[in-house]
Short mmCIF file of C-alpha atoms in Angstrom, two decimals:
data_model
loop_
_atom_site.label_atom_id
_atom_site.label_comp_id
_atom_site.label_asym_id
_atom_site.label_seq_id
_atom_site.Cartn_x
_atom_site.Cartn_y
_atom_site.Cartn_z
CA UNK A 413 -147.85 -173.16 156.24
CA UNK A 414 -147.50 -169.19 156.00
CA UNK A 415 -146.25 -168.38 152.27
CA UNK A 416 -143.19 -166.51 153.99
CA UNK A 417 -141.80 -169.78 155.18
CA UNK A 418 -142.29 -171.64 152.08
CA UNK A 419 -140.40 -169.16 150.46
CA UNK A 420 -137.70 -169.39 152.61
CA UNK A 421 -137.67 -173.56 152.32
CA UNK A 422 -137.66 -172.91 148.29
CA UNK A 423 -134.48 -170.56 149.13
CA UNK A 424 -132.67 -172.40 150.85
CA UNK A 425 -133.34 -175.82 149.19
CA UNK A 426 -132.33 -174.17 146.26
CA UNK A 427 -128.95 -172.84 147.73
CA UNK A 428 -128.17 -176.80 149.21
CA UNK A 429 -128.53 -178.67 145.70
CA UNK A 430 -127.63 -175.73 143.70
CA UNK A 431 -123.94 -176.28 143.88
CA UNK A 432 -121.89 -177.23 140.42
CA UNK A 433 -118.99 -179.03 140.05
CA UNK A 434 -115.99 -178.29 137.66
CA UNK A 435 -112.52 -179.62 136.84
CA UNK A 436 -109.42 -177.38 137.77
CA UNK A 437 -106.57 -179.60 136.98
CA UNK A 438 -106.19 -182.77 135.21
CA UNK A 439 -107.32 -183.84 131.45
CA UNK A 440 -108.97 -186.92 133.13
CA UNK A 441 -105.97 -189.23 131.20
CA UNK A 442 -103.36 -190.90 133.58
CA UNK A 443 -99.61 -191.02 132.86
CA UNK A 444 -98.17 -194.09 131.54
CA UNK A 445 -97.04 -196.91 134.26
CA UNK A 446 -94.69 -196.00 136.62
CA UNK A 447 -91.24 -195.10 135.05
CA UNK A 448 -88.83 -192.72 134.55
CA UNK A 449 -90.97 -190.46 132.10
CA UNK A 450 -93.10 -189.96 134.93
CA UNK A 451 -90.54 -186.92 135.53
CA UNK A 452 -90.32 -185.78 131.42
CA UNK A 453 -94.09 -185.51 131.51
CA UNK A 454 -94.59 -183.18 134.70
CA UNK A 455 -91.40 -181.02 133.31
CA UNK A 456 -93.79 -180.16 130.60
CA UNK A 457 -96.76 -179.04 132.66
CA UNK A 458 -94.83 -177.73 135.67
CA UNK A 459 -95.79 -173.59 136.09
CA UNK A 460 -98.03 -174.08 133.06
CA UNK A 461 -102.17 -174.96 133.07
CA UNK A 462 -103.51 -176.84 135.23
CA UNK A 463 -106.50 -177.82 133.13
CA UNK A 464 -104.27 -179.00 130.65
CA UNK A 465 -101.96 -180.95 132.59
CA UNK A 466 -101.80 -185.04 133.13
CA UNK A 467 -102.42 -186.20 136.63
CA UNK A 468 -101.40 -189.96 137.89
CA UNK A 469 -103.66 -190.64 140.68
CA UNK A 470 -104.41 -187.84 142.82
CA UNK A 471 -104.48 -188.99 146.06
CA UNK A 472 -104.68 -186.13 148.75
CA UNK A 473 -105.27 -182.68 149.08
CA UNK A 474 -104.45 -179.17 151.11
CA UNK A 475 -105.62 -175.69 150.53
CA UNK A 476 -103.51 -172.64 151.85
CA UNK A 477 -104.43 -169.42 153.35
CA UNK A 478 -103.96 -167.80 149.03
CA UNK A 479 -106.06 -170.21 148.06
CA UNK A 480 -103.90 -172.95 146.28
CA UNK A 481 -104.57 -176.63 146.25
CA UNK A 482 -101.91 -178.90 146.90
CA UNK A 483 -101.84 -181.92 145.59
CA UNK A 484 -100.16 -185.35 146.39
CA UNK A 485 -99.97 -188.11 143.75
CA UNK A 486 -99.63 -191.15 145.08
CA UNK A 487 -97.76 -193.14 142.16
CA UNK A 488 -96.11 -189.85 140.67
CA UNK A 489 -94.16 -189.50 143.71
CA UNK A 490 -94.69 -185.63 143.66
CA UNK A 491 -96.61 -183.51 145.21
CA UNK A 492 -97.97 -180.44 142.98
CA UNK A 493 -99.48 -176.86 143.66
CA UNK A 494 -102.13 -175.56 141.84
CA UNK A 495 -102.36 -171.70 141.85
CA UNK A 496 -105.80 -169.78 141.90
CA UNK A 497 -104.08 -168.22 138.21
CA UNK A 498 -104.73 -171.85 137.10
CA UNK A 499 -100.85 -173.00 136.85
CA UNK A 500 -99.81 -175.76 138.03
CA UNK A 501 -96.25 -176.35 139.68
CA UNK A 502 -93.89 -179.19 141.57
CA UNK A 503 -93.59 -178.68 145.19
CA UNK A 504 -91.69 -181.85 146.01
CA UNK A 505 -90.78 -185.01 144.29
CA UNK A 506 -88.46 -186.12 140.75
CA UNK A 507 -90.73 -188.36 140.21
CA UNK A 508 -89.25 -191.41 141.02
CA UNK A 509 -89.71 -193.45 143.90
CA UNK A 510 -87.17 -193.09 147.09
CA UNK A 511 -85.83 -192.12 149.60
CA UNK A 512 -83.97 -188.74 150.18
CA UNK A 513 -81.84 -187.28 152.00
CA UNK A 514 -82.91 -184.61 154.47
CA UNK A 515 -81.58 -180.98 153.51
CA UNK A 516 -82.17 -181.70 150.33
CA UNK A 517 -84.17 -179.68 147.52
CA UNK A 518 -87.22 -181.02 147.68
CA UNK A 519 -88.07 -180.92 143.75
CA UNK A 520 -84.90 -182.68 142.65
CA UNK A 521 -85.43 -185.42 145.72
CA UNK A 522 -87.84 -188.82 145.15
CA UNK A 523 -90.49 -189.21 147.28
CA UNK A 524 -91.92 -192.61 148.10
CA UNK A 525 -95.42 -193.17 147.61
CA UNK A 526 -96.74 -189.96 149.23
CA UNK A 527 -100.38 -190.41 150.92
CA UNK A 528 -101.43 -187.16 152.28
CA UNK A 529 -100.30 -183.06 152.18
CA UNK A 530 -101.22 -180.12 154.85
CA UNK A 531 -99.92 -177.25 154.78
CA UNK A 532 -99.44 -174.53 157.84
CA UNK A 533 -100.21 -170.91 158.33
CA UNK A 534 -96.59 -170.02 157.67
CA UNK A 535 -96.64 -171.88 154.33
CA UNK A 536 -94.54 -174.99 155.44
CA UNK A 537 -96.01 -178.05 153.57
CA UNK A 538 -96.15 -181.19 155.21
CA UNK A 539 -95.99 -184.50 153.58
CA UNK A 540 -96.71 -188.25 154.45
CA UNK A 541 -94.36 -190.96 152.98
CA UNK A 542 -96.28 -193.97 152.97
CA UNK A 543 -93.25 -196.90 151.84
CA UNK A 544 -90.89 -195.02 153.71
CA UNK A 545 -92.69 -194.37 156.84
CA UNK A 546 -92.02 -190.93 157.50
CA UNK A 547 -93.53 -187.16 157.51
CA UNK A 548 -91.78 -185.03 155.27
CA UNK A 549 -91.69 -181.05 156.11
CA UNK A 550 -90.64 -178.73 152.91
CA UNK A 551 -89.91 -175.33 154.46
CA UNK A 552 -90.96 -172.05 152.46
CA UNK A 553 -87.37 -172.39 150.55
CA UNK A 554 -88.34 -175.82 149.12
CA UNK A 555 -85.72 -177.52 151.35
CA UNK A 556 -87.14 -181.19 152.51
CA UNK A 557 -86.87 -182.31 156.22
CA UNK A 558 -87.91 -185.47 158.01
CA UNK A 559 -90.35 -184.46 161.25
CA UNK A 560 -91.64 -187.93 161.93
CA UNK A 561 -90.07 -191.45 161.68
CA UNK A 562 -86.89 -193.44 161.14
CA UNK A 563 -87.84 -195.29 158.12
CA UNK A 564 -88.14 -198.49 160.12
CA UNK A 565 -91.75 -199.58 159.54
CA UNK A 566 -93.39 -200.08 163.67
CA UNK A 567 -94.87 -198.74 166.45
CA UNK A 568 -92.42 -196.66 168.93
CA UNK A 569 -91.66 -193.80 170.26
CA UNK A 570 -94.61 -192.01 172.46
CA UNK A 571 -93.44 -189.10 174.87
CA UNK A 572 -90.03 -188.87 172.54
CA UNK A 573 -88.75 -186.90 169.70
CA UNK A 574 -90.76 -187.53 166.58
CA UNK A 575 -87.65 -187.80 164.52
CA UNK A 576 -86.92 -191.11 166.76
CA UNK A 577 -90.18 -192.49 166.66
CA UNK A 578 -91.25 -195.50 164.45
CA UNK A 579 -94.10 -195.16 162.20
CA UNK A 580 -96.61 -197.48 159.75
CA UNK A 581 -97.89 -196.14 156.70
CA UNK A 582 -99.04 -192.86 157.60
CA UNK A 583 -101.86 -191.84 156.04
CA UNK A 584 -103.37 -188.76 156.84
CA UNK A 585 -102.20 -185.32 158.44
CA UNK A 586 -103.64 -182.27 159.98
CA UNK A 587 -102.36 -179.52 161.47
CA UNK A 588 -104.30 -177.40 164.05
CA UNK A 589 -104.22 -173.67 165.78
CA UNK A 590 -101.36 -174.16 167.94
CA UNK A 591 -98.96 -176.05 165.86
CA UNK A 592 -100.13 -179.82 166.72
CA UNK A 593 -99.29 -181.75 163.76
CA UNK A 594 -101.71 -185.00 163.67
CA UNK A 595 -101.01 -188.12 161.58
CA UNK A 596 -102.87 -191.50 161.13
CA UNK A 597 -101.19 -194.43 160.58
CA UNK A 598 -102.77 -196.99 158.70
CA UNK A 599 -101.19 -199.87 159.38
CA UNK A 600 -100.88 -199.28 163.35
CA UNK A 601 -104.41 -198.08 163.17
CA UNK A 602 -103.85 -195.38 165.37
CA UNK A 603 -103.59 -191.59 165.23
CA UNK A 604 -101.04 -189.20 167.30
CA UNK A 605 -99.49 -186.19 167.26
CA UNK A 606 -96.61 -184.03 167.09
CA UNK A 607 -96.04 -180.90 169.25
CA UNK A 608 -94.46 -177.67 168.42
CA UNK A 609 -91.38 -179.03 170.27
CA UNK A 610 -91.55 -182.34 167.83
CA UNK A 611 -92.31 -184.75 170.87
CA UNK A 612 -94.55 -187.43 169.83
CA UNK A 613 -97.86 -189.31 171.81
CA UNK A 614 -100.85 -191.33 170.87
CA UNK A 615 -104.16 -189.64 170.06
CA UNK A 616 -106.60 -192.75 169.22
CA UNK A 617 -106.37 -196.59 169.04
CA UNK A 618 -104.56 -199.48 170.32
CA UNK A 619 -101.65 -200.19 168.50
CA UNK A 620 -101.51 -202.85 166.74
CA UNK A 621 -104.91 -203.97 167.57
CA UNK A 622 -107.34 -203.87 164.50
CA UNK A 623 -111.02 -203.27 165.37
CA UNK A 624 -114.01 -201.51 166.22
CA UNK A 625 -114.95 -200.71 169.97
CA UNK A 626 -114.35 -197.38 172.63
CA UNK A 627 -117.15 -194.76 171.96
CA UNK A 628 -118.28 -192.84 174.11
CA UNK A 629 -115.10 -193.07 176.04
CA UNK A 630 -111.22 -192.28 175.89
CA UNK A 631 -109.93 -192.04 172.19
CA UNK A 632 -106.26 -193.46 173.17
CA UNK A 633 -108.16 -196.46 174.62
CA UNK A 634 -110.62 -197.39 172.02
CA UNK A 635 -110.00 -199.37 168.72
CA UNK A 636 -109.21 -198.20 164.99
CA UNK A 637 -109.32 -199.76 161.59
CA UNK A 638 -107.14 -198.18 158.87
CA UNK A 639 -107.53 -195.06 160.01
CA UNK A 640 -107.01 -192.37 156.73
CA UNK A 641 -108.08 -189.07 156.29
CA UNK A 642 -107.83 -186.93 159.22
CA UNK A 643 -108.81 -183.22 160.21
CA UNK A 644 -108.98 -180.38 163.00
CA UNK A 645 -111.94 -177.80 163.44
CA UNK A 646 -111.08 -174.61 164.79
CA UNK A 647 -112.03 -175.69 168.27
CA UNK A 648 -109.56 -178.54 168.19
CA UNK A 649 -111.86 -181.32 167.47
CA UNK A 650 -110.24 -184.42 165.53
CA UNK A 651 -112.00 -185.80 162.67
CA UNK A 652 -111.41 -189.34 161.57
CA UNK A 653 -111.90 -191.21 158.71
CA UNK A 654 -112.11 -195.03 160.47
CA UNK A 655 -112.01 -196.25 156.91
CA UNK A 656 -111.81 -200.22 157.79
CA UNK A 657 -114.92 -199.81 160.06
CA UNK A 658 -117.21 -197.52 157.30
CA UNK A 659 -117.25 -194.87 160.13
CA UNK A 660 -116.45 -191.09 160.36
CA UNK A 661 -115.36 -190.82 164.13
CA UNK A 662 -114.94 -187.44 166.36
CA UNK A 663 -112.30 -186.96 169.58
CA UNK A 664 -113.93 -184.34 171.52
CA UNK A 665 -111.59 -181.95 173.00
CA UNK A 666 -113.79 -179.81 175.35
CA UNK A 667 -113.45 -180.12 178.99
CA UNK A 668 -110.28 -180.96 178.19
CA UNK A 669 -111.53 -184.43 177.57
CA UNK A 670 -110.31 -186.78 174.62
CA UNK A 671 -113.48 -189.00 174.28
CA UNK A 672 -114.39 -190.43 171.19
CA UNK A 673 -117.88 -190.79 169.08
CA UNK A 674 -119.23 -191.94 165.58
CA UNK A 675 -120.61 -189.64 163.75
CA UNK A 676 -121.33 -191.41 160.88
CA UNK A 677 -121.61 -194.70 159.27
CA UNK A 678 -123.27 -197.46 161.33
CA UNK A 679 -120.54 -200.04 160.58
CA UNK A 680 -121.99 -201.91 157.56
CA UNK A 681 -120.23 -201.62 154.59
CA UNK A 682 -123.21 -200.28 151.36
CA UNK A 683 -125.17 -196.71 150.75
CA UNK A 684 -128.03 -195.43 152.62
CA UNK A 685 -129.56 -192.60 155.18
CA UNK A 686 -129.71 -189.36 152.62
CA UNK A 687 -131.94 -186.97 154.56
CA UNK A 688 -131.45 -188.77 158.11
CA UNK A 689 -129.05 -189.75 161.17
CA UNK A 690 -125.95 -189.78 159.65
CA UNK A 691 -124.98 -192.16 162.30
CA UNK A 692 -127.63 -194.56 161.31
CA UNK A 693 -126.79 -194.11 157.76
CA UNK A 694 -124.30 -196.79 155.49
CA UNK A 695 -121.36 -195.92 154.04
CA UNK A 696 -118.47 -197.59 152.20
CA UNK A 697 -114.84 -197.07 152.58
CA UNK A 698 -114.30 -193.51 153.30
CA UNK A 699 -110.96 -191.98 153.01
CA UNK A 700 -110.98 -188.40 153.33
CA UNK A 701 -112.64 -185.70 155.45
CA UNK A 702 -113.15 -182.13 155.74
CA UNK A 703 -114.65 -179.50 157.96
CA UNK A 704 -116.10 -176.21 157.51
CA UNK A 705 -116.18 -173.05 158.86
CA UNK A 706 -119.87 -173.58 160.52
CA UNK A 707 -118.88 -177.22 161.60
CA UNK A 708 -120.22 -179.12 158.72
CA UNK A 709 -118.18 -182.31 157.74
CA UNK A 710 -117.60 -183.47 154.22
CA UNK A 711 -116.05 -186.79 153.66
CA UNK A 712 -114.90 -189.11 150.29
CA UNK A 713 -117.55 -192.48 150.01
CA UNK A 714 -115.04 -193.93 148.13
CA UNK A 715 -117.01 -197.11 147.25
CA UNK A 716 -120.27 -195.05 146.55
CA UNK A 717 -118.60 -192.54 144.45
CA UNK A 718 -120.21 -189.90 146.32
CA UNK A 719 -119.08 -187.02 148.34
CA UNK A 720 -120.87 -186.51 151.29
CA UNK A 721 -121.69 -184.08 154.22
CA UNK A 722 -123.38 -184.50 158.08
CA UNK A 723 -124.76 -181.01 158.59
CA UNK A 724 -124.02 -179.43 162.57
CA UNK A 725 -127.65 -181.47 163.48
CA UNK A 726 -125.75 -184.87 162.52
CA UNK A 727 -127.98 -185.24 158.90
CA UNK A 728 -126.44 -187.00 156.20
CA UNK A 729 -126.68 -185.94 152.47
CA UNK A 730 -124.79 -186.52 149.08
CA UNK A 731 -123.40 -183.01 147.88
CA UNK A 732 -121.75 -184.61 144.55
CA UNK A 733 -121.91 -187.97 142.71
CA UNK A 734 -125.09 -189.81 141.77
CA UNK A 735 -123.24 -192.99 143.02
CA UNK A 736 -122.14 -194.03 139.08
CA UNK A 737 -118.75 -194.76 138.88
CA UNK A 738 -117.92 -192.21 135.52
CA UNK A 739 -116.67 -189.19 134.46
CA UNK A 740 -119.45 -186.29 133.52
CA UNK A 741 -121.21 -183.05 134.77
CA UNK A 742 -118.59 -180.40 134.65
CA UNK A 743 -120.65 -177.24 135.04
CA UNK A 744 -123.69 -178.98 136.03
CA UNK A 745 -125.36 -179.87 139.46
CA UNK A 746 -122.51 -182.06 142.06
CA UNK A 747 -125.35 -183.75 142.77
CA UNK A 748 -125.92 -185.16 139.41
CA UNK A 749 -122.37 -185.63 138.31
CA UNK A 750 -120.38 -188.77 137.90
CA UNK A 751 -117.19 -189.21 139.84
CA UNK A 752 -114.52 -192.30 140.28
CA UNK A 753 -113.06 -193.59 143.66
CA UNK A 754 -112.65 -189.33 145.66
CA UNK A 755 -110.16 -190.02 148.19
CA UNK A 756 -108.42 -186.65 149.36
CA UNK A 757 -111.05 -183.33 150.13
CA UNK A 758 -110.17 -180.16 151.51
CA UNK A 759 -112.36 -176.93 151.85
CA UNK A 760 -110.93 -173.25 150.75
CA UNK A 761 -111.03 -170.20 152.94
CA UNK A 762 -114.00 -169.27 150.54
CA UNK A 763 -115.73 -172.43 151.48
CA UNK A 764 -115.16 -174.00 148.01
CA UNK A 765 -114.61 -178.15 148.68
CA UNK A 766 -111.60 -179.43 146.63
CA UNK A 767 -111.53 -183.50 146.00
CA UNK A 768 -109.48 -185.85 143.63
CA UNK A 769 -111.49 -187.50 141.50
CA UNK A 770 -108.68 -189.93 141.97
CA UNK A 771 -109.40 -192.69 138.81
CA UNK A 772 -110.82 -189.99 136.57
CA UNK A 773 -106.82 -188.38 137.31
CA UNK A 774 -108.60 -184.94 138.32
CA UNK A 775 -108.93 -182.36 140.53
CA UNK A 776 -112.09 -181.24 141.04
CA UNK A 777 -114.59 -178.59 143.00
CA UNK A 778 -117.67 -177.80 144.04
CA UNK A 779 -118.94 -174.25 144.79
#
């Protein structure tokens, strides 16, 4: 081997596990259980530091085009922004658990159980309400809408006004080029989307029907299991986290076909495949995913405590987490850290990969 090429390995190896991992928000201690001091206790950290401010499990996250991180904690009931300056403010949410009316300011309303946050090019945050079955929009004057559902938990509504429409325990969104707002519902185990004009159709899965089966053909006619994290590459590819069946799955859009594949996980539940197929490779639980400029896709390994990326020739690797569940390595190697049960990820304009470290109550990134 020519010494110009093993110079060029030694680069680049050193560039791939080079990356370090650091805390921007959370002090790693939960709030108390769920009650009304919830609300008290974000008062005092709302638009101050981030890094000194309690988190309650962080469950899901968003970055914006200004590069803040939005944040929504699942048994806080709020969702929070955290600002490159490193403070830390309520978007939505008193902290209790509700439901609200729509019109309403969207930091004085409860939210119920919120699952997963996207945001839009215009700045319009969009939120999931898992017990109440609905997708919340909070415009740029902090005034909360509903976009998606009637409350009622069930499957209805396809080729109608979202607003009509009955949802299950949405769990994911993404929001793509044109306006398409995309959701997964958990508990129906499918994933649609919204149009611009708020109509409402199935994406992938048979409703109702739990279970593995459809690649290599039509997405709307294969079979889901608790679908979760969801996301959109910037040629309108959908990314999702098949959580139930240890998969990461891909709807293909060229062609103007809607044909679905696995791209990772080979269905049995464990940890396995560093450095090889990522299709033949195990993983365990996933429940968020991300994608990258180049095409790269990160995802949460829950179970493993692991973060975890198929490269654009379909390798698998860890990026962060030695697979001990823990809390340590701020400023060190992601590789060697110790994280808890990641569920939400999202990737910066800058290419910086934001997760919750969700049972360590942090927020945390790797550059």
């Amino acid at each position: 081997m020519r010494i110009e090429t093993i110079i060029i390995l030694v680069v680049l190896c050193n560039r791939i596990y080079s990356q370090t991992i650091t805390t921007v928000a959370g002090i790693g201690t939960g709030n108390l259980p769920i009650t009304d001091s919830i609300r008290v206790d974000s008062v005092i950290v709302d638009n101050n530091s981030a890094s000194f401010s309690k988190l309650y499990y962080p469950y899901a996250l968003a970055t914006d085009n200004s590069g803040n991180v939005l944040i929504a904690e699942h048994f806080s009931n709020m969702v929070r922004c955290v600002k490159s300056n490193d403070i830390i403010s309520i978007v939505s949410g008193n902290g209790k658990a509700g439901n609200s009316d729509d019109n309403s300011s969207a930091k004085n309303s409860p939210l119920n159980l919120p699952s997963a946050v996207a945001v839009d090019a215009l700045g319009n945050v969009y939120v999931a309400e898992w017990n109440s079955n609905k997708i919340r929009k909070i415009d740029t004057k902090g005034i909360l809408t509903t976009i998606a559902g009637t409350g009622n938990a069930g499957y209805s509504g396809n080729g109608g006004p979202a607003t009509s429409a009955n949802i299950s325990s949405p769990s994911g969104i993404a929001i793509d080029g044109q306006g398409n707002i995309y959701i997964t519902e958990y508990a129906n185990h499918v994933v649609r989307k919204i149009d611009p004009s708020g109509i409402i159709t199935l994406v992938a899965g048979t409703p109702h029907v739990q279970g593995f089966s459809g690649d290599g053909g039509r997405a709307d006619a294969c079979q889901l299991n608790g679908p979760h994290g969801v996301t959109i590459d910037d040629s309108g590819n959908i990314y999702i986290v098949d959580s139930g069946n240890d998969r990461i799955r891909k709807v293909s859009v060229q062609n103007n076909s809607s044909n679905i594949t696995t791209i990772a996980g080979n269905g049995v539940r464990g940890f396995s495949g560093d450095g090889g197929s990522a299709t033949s490779a195990q993983i365990a639980m996933p429940q968020g995913v991300a994608v990258d400029a180049s095409g790269n896709v990160y995802f949460t390994d829950m179970l493993n405590n692991r973060i975890r990326k198929v490269n654009t020739s379909g390798i698998i690797s860890t990026i962060a987490g030695d697979g001990i569940r823990g809390l340590k390595g701020d400023n060190g190697l992601a590789s060697a850290s110790e994280i808890a049960g990641p569920i939400g990820i999202a990737i910066s304009s800058t290419g910086a990969i934001y997760f919750t470290d969700t049972f360590n109550h942090r927020i945390r990134v790797i550059k």
